[in-house]
Tab-separated table of C-alpha atoms and ligand atoms in Angstrom:
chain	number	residue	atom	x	y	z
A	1	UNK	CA	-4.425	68.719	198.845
A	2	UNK	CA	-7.469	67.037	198.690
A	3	UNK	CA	-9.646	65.374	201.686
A	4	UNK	CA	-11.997	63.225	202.220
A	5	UNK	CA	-12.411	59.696	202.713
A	6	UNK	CA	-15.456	59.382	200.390
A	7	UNK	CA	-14.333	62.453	198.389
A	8	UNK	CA	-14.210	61.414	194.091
A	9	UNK	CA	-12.076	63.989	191.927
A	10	UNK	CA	-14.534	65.625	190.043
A	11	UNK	CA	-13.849	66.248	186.206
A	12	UNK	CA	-17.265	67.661	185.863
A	13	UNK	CA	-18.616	71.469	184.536
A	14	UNK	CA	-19.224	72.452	187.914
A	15	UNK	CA	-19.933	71.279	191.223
A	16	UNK	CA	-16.251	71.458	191.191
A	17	UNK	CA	-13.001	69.894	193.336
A	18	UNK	CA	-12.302	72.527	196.096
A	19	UNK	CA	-9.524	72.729	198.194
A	20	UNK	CA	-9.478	72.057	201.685
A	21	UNK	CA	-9.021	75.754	202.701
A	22	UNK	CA	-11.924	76.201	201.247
A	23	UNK	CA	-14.157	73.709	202.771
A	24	UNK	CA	-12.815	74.422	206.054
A	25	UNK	CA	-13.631	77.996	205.718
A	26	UNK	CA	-17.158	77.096	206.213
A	27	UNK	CA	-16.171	75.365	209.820
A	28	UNK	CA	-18.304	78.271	211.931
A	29	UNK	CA	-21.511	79.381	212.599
A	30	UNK	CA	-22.449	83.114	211.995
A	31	UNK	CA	-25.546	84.836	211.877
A	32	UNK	CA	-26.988	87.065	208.928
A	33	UNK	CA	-26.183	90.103	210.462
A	34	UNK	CA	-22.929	89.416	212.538
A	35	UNK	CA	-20.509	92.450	211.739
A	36	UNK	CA	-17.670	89.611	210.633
A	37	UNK	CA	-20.331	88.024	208.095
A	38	UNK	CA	-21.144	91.537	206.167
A	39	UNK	CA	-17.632	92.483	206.036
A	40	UNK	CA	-16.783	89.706	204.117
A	41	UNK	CA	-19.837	90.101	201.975
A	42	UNK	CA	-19.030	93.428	200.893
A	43	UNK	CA	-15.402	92.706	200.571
A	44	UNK	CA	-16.924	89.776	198.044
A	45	UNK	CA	-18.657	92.278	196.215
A	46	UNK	CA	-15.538	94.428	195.606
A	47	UNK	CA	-13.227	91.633	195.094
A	48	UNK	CA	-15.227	90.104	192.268
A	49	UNK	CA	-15.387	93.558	190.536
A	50	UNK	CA	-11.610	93.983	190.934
A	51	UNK	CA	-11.354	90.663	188.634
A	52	UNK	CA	-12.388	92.737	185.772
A	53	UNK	CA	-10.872	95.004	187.213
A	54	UNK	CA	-14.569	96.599	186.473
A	55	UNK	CA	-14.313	99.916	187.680
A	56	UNK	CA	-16.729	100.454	190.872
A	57	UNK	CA	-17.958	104.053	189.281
A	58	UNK	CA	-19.698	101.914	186.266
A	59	UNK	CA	-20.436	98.421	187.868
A	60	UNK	CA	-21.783	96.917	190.710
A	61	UNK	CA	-22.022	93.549	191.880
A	62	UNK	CA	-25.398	91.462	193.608
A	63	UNK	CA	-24.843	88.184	194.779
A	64	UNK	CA	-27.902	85.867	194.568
A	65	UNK	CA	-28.930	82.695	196.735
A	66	UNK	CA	-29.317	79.823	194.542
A	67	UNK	CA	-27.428	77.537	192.044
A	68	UNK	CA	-26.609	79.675	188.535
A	69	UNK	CA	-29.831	79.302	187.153
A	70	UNK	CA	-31.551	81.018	190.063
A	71	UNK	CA	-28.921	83.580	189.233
A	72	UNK	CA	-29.850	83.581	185.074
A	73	UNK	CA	-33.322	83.713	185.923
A	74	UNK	CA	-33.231	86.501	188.592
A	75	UNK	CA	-31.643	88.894	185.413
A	76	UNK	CA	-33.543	87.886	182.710
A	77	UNK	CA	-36.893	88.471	184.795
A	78	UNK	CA	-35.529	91.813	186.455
A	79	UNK	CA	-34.048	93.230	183.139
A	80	UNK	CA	-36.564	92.786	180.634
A	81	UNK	CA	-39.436	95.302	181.210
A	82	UNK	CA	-43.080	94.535	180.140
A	83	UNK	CA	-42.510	96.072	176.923
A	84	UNK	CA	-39.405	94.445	176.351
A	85	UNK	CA	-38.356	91.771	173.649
A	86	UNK	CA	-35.973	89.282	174.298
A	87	UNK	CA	-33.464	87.872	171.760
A	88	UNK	CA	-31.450	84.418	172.858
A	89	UNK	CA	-28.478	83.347	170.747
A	90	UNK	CA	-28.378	79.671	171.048
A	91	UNK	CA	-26.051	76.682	170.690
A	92	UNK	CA	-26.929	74.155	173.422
A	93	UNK	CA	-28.842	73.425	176.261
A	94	UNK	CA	-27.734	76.798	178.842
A	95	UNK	CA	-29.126	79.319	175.661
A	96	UNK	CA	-32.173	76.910	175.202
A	97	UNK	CA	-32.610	77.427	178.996
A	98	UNK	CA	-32.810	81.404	179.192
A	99	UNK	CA	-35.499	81.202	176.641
A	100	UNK	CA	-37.449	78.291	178.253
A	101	UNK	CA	-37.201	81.275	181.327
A	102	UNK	CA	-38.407	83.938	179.030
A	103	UNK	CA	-41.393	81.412	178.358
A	104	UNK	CA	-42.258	80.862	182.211
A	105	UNK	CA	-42.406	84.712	183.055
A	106	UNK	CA	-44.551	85.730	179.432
A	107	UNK	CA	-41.635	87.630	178.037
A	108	UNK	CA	-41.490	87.837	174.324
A	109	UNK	CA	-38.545	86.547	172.805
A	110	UNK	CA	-36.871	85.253	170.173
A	111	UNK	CA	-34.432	82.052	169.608
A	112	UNK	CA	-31.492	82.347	166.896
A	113	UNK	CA	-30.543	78.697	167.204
A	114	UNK	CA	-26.989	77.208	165.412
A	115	UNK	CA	-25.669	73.869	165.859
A	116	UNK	CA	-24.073	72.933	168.229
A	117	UNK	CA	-20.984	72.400	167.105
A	118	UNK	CA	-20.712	76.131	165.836
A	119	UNK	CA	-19.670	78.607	167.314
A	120	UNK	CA	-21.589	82.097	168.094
A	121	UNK	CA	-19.512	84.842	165.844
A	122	UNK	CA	-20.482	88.925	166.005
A	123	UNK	CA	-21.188	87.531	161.707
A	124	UNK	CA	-23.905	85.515	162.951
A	125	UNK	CA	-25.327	87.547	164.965
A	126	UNK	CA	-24.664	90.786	163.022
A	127	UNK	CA	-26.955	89.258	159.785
A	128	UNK	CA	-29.729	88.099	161.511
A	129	UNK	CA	-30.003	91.721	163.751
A	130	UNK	CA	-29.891	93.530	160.239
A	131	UNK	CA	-33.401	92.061	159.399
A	132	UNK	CA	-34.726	92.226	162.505
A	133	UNK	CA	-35.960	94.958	165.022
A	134	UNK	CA	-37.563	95.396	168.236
A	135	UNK	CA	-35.016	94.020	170.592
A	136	UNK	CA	-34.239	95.456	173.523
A	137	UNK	CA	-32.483	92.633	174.789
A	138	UNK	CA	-29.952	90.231	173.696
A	139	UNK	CA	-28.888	87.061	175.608
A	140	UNK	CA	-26.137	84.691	174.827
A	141	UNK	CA	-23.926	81.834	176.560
A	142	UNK	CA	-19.943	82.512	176.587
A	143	UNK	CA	-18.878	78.795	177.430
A	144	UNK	CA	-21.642	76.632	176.174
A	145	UNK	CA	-21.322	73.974	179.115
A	146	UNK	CA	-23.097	71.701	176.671
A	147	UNK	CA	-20.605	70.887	174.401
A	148	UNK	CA	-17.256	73.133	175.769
A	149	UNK	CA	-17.663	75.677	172.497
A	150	UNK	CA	-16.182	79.369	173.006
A	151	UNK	CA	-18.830	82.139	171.585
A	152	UNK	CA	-17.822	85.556	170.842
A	153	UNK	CA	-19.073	87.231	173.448
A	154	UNK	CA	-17.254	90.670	173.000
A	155	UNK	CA	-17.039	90.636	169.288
A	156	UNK	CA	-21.180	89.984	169.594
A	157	UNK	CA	-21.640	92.677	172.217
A	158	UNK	CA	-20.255	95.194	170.163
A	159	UNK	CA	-23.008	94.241	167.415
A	160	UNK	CA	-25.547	94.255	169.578
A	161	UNK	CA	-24.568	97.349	170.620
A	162	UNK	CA	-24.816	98.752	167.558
A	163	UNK	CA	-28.778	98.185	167.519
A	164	UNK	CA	-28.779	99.617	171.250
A	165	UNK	CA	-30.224	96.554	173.024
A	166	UNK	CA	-28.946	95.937	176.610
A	167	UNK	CA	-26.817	92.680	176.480
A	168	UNK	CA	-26.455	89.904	179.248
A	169	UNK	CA	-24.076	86.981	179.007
A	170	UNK	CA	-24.070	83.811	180.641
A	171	UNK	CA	-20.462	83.404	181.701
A	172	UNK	CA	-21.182	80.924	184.453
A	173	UNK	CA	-18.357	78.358	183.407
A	174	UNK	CA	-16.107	80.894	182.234
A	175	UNK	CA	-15.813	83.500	184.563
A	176	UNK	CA	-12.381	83.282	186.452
A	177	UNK	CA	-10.956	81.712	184.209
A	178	UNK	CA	-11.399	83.575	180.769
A	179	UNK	CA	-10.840	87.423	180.987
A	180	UNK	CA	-13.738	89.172	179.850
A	181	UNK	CA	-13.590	92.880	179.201
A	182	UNK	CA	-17.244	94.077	180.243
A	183	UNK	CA	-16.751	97.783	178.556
A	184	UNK	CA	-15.440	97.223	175.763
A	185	UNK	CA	-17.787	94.358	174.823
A	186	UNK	CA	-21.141	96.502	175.937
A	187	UNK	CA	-22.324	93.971	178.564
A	188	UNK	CA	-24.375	95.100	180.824
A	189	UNK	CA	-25.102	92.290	183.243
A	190	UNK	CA	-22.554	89.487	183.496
A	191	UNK	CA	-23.477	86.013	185.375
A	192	UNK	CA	-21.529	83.703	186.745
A	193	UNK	CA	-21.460	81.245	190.556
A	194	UNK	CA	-19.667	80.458	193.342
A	195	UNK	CA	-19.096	76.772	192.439
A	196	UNK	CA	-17.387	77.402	188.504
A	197	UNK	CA	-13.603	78.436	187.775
A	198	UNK	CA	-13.610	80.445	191.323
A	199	UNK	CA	-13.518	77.198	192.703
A	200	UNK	CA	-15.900	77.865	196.084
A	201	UNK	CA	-19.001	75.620	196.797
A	202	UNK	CA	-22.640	75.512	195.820
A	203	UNK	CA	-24.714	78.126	197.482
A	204	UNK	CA	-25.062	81.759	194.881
A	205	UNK	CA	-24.730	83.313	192.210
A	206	UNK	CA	-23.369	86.793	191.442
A	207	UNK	CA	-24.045	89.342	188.879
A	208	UNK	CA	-21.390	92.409	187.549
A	209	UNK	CA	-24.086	95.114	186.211
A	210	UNK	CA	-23.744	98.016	184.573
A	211	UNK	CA	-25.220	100.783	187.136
A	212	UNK	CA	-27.456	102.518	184.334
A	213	UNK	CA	-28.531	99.110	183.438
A	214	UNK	CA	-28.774	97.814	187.229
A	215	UNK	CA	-31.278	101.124	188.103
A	216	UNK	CA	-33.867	100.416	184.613
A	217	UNK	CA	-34.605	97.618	186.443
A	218	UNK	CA	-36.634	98.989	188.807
A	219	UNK	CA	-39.926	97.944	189.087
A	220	UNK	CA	-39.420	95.275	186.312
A	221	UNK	CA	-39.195	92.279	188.249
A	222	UNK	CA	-41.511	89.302	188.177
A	223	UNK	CA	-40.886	87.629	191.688
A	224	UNK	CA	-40.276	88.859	194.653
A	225	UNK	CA	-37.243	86.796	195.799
A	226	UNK	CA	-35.172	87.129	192.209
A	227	UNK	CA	-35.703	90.882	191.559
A	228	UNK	CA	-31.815	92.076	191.243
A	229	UNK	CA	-32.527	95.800	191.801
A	230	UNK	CA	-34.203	95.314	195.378
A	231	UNK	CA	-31.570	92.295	196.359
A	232	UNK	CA	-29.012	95.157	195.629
A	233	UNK	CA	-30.653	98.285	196.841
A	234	UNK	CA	-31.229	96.841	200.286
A	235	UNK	CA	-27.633	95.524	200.352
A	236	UNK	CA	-26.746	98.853	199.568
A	237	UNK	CA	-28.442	100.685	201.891
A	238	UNK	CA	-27.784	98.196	204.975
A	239	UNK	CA	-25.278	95.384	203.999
A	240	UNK	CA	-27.764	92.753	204.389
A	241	UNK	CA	-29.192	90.034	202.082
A	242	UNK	CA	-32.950	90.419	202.041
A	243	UNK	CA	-33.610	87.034	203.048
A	244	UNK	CA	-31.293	84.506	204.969
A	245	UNK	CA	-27.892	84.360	202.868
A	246	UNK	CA	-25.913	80.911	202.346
A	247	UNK	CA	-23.395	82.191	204.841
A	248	UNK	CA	-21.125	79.281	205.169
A	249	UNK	CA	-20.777	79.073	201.020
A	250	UNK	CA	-20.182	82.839	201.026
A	251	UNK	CA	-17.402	82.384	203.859
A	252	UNK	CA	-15.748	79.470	201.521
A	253	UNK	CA	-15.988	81.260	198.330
A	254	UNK	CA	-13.839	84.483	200.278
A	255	UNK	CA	-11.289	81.800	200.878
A	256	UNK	CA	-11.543	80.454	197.416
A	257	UNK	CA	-11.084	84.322	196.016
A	258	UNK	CA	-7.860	84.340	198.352
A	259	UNK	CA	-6.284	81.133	196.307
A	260	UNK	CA	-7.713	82.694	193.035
A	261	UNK	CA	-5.179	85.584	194.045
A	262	UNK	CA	-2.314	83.880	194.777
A	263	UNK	CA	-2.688	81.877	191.998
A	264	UNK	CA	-2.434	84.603	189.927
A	265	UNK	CA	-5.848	86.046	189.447
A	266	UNK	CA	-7.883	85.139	186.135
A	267	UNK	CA	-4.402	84.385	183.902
A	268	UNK	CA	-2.996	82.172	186.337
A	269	UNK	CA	-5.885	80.264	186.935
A	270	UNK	CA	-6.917	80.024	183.038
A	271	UNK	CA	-2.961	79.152	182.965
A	272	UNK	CA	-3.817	75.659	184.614
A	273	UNK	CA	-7.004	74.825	183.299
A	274	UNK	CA	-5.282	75.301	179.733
A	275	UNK	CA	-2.470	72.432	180.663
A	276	UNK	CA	-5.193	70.638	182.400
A	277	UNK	CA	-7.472	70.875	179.078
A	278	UNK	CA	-4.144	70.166	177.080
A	279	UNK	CA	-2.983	67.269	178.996
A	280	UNK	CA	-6.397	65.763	178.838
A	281	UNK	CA	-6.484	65.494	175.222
A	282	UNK	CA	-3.380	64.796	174.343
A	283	UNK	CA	-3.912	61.693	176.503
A	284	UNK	CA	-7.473	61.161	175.151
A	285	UNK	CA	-6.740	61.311	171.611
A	286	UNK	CA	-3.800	58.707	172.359
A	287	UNK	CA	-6.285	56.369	174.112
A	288	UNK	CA	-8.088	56.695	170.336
A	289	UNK	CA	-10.555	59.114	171.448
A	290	UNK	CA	-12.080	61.657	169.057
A	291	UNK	CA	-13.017	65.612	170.318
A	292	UNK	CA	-16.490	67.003	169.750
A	293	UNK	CA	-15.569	70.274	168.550
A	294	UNK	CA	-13.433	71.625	166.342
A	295	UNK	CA	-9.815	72.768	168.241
A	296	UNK	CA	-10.332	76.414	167.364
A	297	UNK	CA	-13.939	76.594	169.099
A	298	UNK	CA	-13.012	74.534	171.998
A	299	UNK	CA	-12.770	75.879	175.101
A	300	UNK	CA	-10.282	74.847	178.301
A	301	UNK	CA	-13.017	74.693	180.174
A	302	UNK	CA	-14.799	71.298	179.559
A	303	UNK	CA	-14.345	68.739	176.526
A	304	UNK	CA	-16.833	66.389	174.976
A	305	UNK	CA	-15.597	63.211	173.723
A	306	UNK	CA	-17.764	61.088	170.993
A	307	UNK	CA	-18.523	57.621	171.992
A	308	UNK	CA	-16.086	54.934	170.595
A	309	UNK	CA	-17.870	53.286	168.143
A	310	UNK	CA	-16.813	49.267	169.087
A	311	UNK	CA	-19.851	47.486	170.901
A	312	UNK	CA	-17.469	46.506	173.711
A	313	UNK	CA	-17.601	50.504	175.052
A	314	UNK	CA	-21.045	51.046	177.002
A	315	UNK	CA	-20.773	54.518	178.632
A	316	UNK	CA	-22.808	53.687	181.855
A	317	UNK	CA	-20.415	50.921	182.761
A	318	UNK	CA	-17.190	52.966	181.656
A	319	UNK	CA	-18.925	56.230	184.235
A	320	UNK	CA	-19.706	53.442	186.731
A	321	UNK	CA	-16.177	51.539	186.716
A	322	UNK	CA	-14.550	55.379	186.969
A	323	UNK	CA	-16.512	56.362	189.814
A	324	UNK	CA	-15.866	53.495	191.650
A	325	UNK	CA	-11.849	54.200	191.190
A	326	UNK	CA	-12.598	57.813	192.535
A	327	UNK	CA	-13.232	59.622	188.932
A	328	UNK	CA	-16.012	61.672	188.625
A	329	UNK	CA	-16.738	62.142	184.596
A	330	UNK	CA	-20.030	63.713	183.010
A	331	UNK	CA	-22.050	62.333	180.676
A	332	UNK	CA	-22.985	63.885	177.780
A	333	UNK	CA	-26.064	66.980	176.686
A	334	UNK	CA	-25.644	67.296	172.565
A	335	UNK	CA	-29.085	66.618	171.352
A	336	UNK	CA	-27.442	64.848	168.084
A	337	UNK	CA	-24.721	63.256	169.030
A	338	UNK	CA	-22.756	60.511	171.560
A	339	UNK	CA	-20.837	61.963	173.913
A	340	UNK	CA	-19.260	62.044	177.442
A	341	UNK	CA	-17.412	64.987	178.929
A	342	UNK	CA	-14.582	66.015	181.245
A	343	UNK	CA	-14.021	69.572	182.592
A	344	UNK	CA	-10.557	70.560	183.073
A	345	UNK	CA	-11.668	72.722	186.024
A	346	UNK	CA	-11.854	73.219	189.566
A	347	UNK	CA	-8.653	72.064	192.163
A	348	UNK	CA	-7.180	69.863	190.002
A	349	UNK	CA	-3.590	70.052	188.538
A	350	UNK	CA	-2.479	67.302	185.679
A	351	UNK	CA	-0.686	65.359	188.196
A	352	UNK	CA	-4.908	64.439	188.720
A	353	UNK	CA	-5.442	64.873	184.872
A	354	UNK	CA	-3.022	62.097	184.228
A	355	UNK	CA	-3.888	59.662	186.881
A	356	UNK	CA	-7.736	60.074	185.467
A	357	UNK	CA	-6.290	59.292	182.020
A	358	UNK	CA	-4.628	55.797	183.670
A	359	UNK	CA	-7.854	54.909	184.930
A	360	UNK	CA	-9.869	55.357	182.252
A	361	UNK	CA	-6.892	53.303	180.368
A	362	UNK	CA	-7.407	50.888	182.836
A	363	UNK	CA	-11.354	50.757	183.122
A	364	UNK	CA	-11.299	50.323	178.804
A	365	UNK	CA	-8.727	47.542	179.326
A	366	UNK	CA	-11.520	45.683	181.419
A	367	UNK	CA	-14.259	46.418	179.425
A	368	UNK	CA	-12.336	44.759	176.342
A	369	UNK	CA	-12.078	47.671	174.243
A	370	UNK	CA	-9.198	46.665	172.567
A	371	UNK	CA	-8.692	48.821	169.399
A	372	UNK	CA	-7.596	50.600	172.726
A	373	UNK	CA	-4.291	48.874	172.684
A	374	UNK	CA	-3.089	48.631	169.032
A	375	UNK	CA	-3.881	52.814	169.010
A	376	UNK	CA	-1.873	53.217	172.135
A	377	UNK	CA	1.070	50.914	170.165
A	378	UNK	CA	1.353	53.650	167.797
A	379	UNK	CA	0.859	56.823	169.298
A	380	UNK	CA	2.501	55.842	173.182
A	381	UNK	CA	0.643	57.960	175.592
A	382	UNK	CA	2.579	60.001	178.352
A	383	UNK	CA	0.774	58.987	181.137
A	384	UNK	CA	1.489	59.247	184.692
B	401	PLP	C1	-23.415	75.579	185.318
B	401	PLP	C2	-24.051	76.473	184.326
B	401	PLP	C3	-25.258	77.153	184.612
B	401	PLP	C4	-26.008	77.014	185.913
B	401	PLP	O1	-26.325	75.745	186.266
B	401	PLP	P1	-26.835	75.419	187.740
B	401	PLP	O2	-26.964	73.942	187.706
B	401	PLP	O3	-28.116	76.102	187.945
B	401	PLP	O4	-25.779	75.919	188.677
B	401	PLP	C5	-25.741	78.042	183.673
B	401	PLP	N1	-25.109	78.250	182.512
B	401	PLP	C6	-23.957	77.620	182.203
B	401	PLP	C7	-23.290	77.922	180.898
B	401	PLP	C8	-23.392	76.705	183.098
B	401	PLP	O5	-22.240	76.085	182.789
């Protein structure tokens, strides 16, 4: 499945494992305007609005050059007019980032910061928006990659949409993965990228917008290159990308929506990453590992795992020692606490989940962690 001499497995939150159908989709050499090239763009566009399905009368689609941030930034600085006010619903580092990009382009916002190891509920939200006013924008995370925590996005859209602010979610690590009903939950623009639960390569970002929401855009934007309404007008009027597209990504990530499909669209995809998730802690928790986050607030999408607390573990040896053995892991963002994570996403089965869970048995063996053993006595892991 996998190739690659130097290739690791990557258990990370995105660069992800991809197949090698997908890599060698980007084996050719087109230009920006060949006729083969904007077919498959605009067969992109429709395909990622059929996840939804979102229906093509109410929502368009705008892919974006850049990683996901380009992609976060490009909406919040082509959605929120002069006037506007943003407010950001925060619980780790991706909220804190769409307001530090409110900051950089002089938009006023607000921050309604939790822990974060709680989760974003349409109560929160709802309480603080009844003594407040003004917004007329309200920004949240749906998989906060910092910790792996679930927010309510649709329950909190339908709050917000009780004040009549525009709403735009984050659902960069999500998307693909976790079905997300766009009407129902009032969202107007919806982020994700190529290189998340699709499971294509670095390159863009897309956006599903609401078309009333797409067109007050207008004129809003703050750059040139990030301004969603004129990256879609002119790829609505001619097909093209305004300036020179990451072909060979976009070529990879039409592959990549072909395995999505056969996998079984969104539920057969969030299928695996749930046994992947499942196997992983199962296995984790036998090797005496403790989860972050509650089980009812944790996503399947990526896990955080506190530090042990015996001297012997040292987490840049134990990341070293795993890379070396061809195990990509991720260290940890929480502002408060020790952890390391592992994302349960990307082209990986548990066949890989289990042989990561050997070598990290293996790697705490050498290290000398050995309340290790006497846990694993008790609770005998199932590994592969
Ligand atoms: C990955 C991710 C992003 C984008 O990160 P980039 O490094 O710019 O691709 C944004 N938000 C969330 C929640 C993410 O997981």
């Amino acid at each position: 499945m996998h190739s690659g001499n130097s290739s690791k497995l990557l258990f990370t939150p995105g660069p992800l494992t991809t197949s090698d159908t997908v890599k060698g989709a980007m084996l050719r050499d087109l230009g920006s305007l060949d006729s083969d090239f904007l077919a498959t763009v605009r067969s992109v566009r429709t395909r990622l609005l059929e996840l939804g399905p979102y229906p093509p009368e109410e929502y368009e689609c705008i892919l974006m050059q850049g990683s996901g941030t380009y992609t976060v930034e490009s909406v919040i600085s082509s959605a929120v007019p002069r006037n506007g006010k943003l407010l950001v619903l925060v619980n780790g580092a991706y909220g804190r980032r769409i307001a530090q990009i409110a900051r950089v382009h002089g938009i006023d916002y607000d921050v309604l910061e939790v822990t974060e190891n709680v989760k974003l509920t349409p109560g929160i939200a709802a309480e603080y928006l009844a003594r407040a006013s003004g917004y007329t924008h309200v920004a949240v995370v749906h998989c906060e990659t910092t910790s792996g925590i679930l927010n309510q996005v649709e329950e909190i859209g339908r709050v917000v949409h009780g004040t009549g602010a525009s709403y735009i979610v984050d659902a960069m690590s999500s998307f693909g993965a976790v079905p997300i009903d766009m009407a129902s939950a009032h969202i107007d623009f919806l982020i994700s990228s190529a290189n998340k639960c699709i499971e294509g390569v670095p390159g863009f970002g897309f956006i599903l917008a609401n078309r009333r929401s797409l067109h007050a855009c207008k004129g809003n934007a703050r750059t040139l290159s990030l301004d969603i309404y004129d990256q879609w007008a002119e790829m609505e009027a001619d097909g093209h990308f305004r300036f020179t597209p990451p072909i060979q990504t976009i070529l990879a990530f039409e592959q990549a929506l072909n395995e999505l499909d056969e996998e079984g669209g969104v539920c057969g995809r969030g299928e695996r990453y749930r046994k992947n998730h499942k196997a992983l802690c199962r296995g984790m928790k036998a090797l005496g590992f403790e989860i972050y986050l509650g089980e009812e607030d944790q996503s399947f999408i990526i896990t955080s795992f506190r530090y042990p607390t015996i001297p012997a573990f040292n987490f840049p040896t134990f990341y070293e020692r795993l890379w070396k053995l061809g195990y990509a892991i991720y260290p940890g963002k929480l502002s408060h606490e020790s952890c390391f994570r592992i994302g349960s996403i990307g082209r990986i089965t548990t066949a890989e989940i289990e042989a990561l869970l050997a070598a990290i048995q293996r790697v705490l063996g050498e290290m000398g962690a050995d309340w290790v053993s006497e846990k694993r006595e008790v609770t005998t892991p199932q590994l592969g």
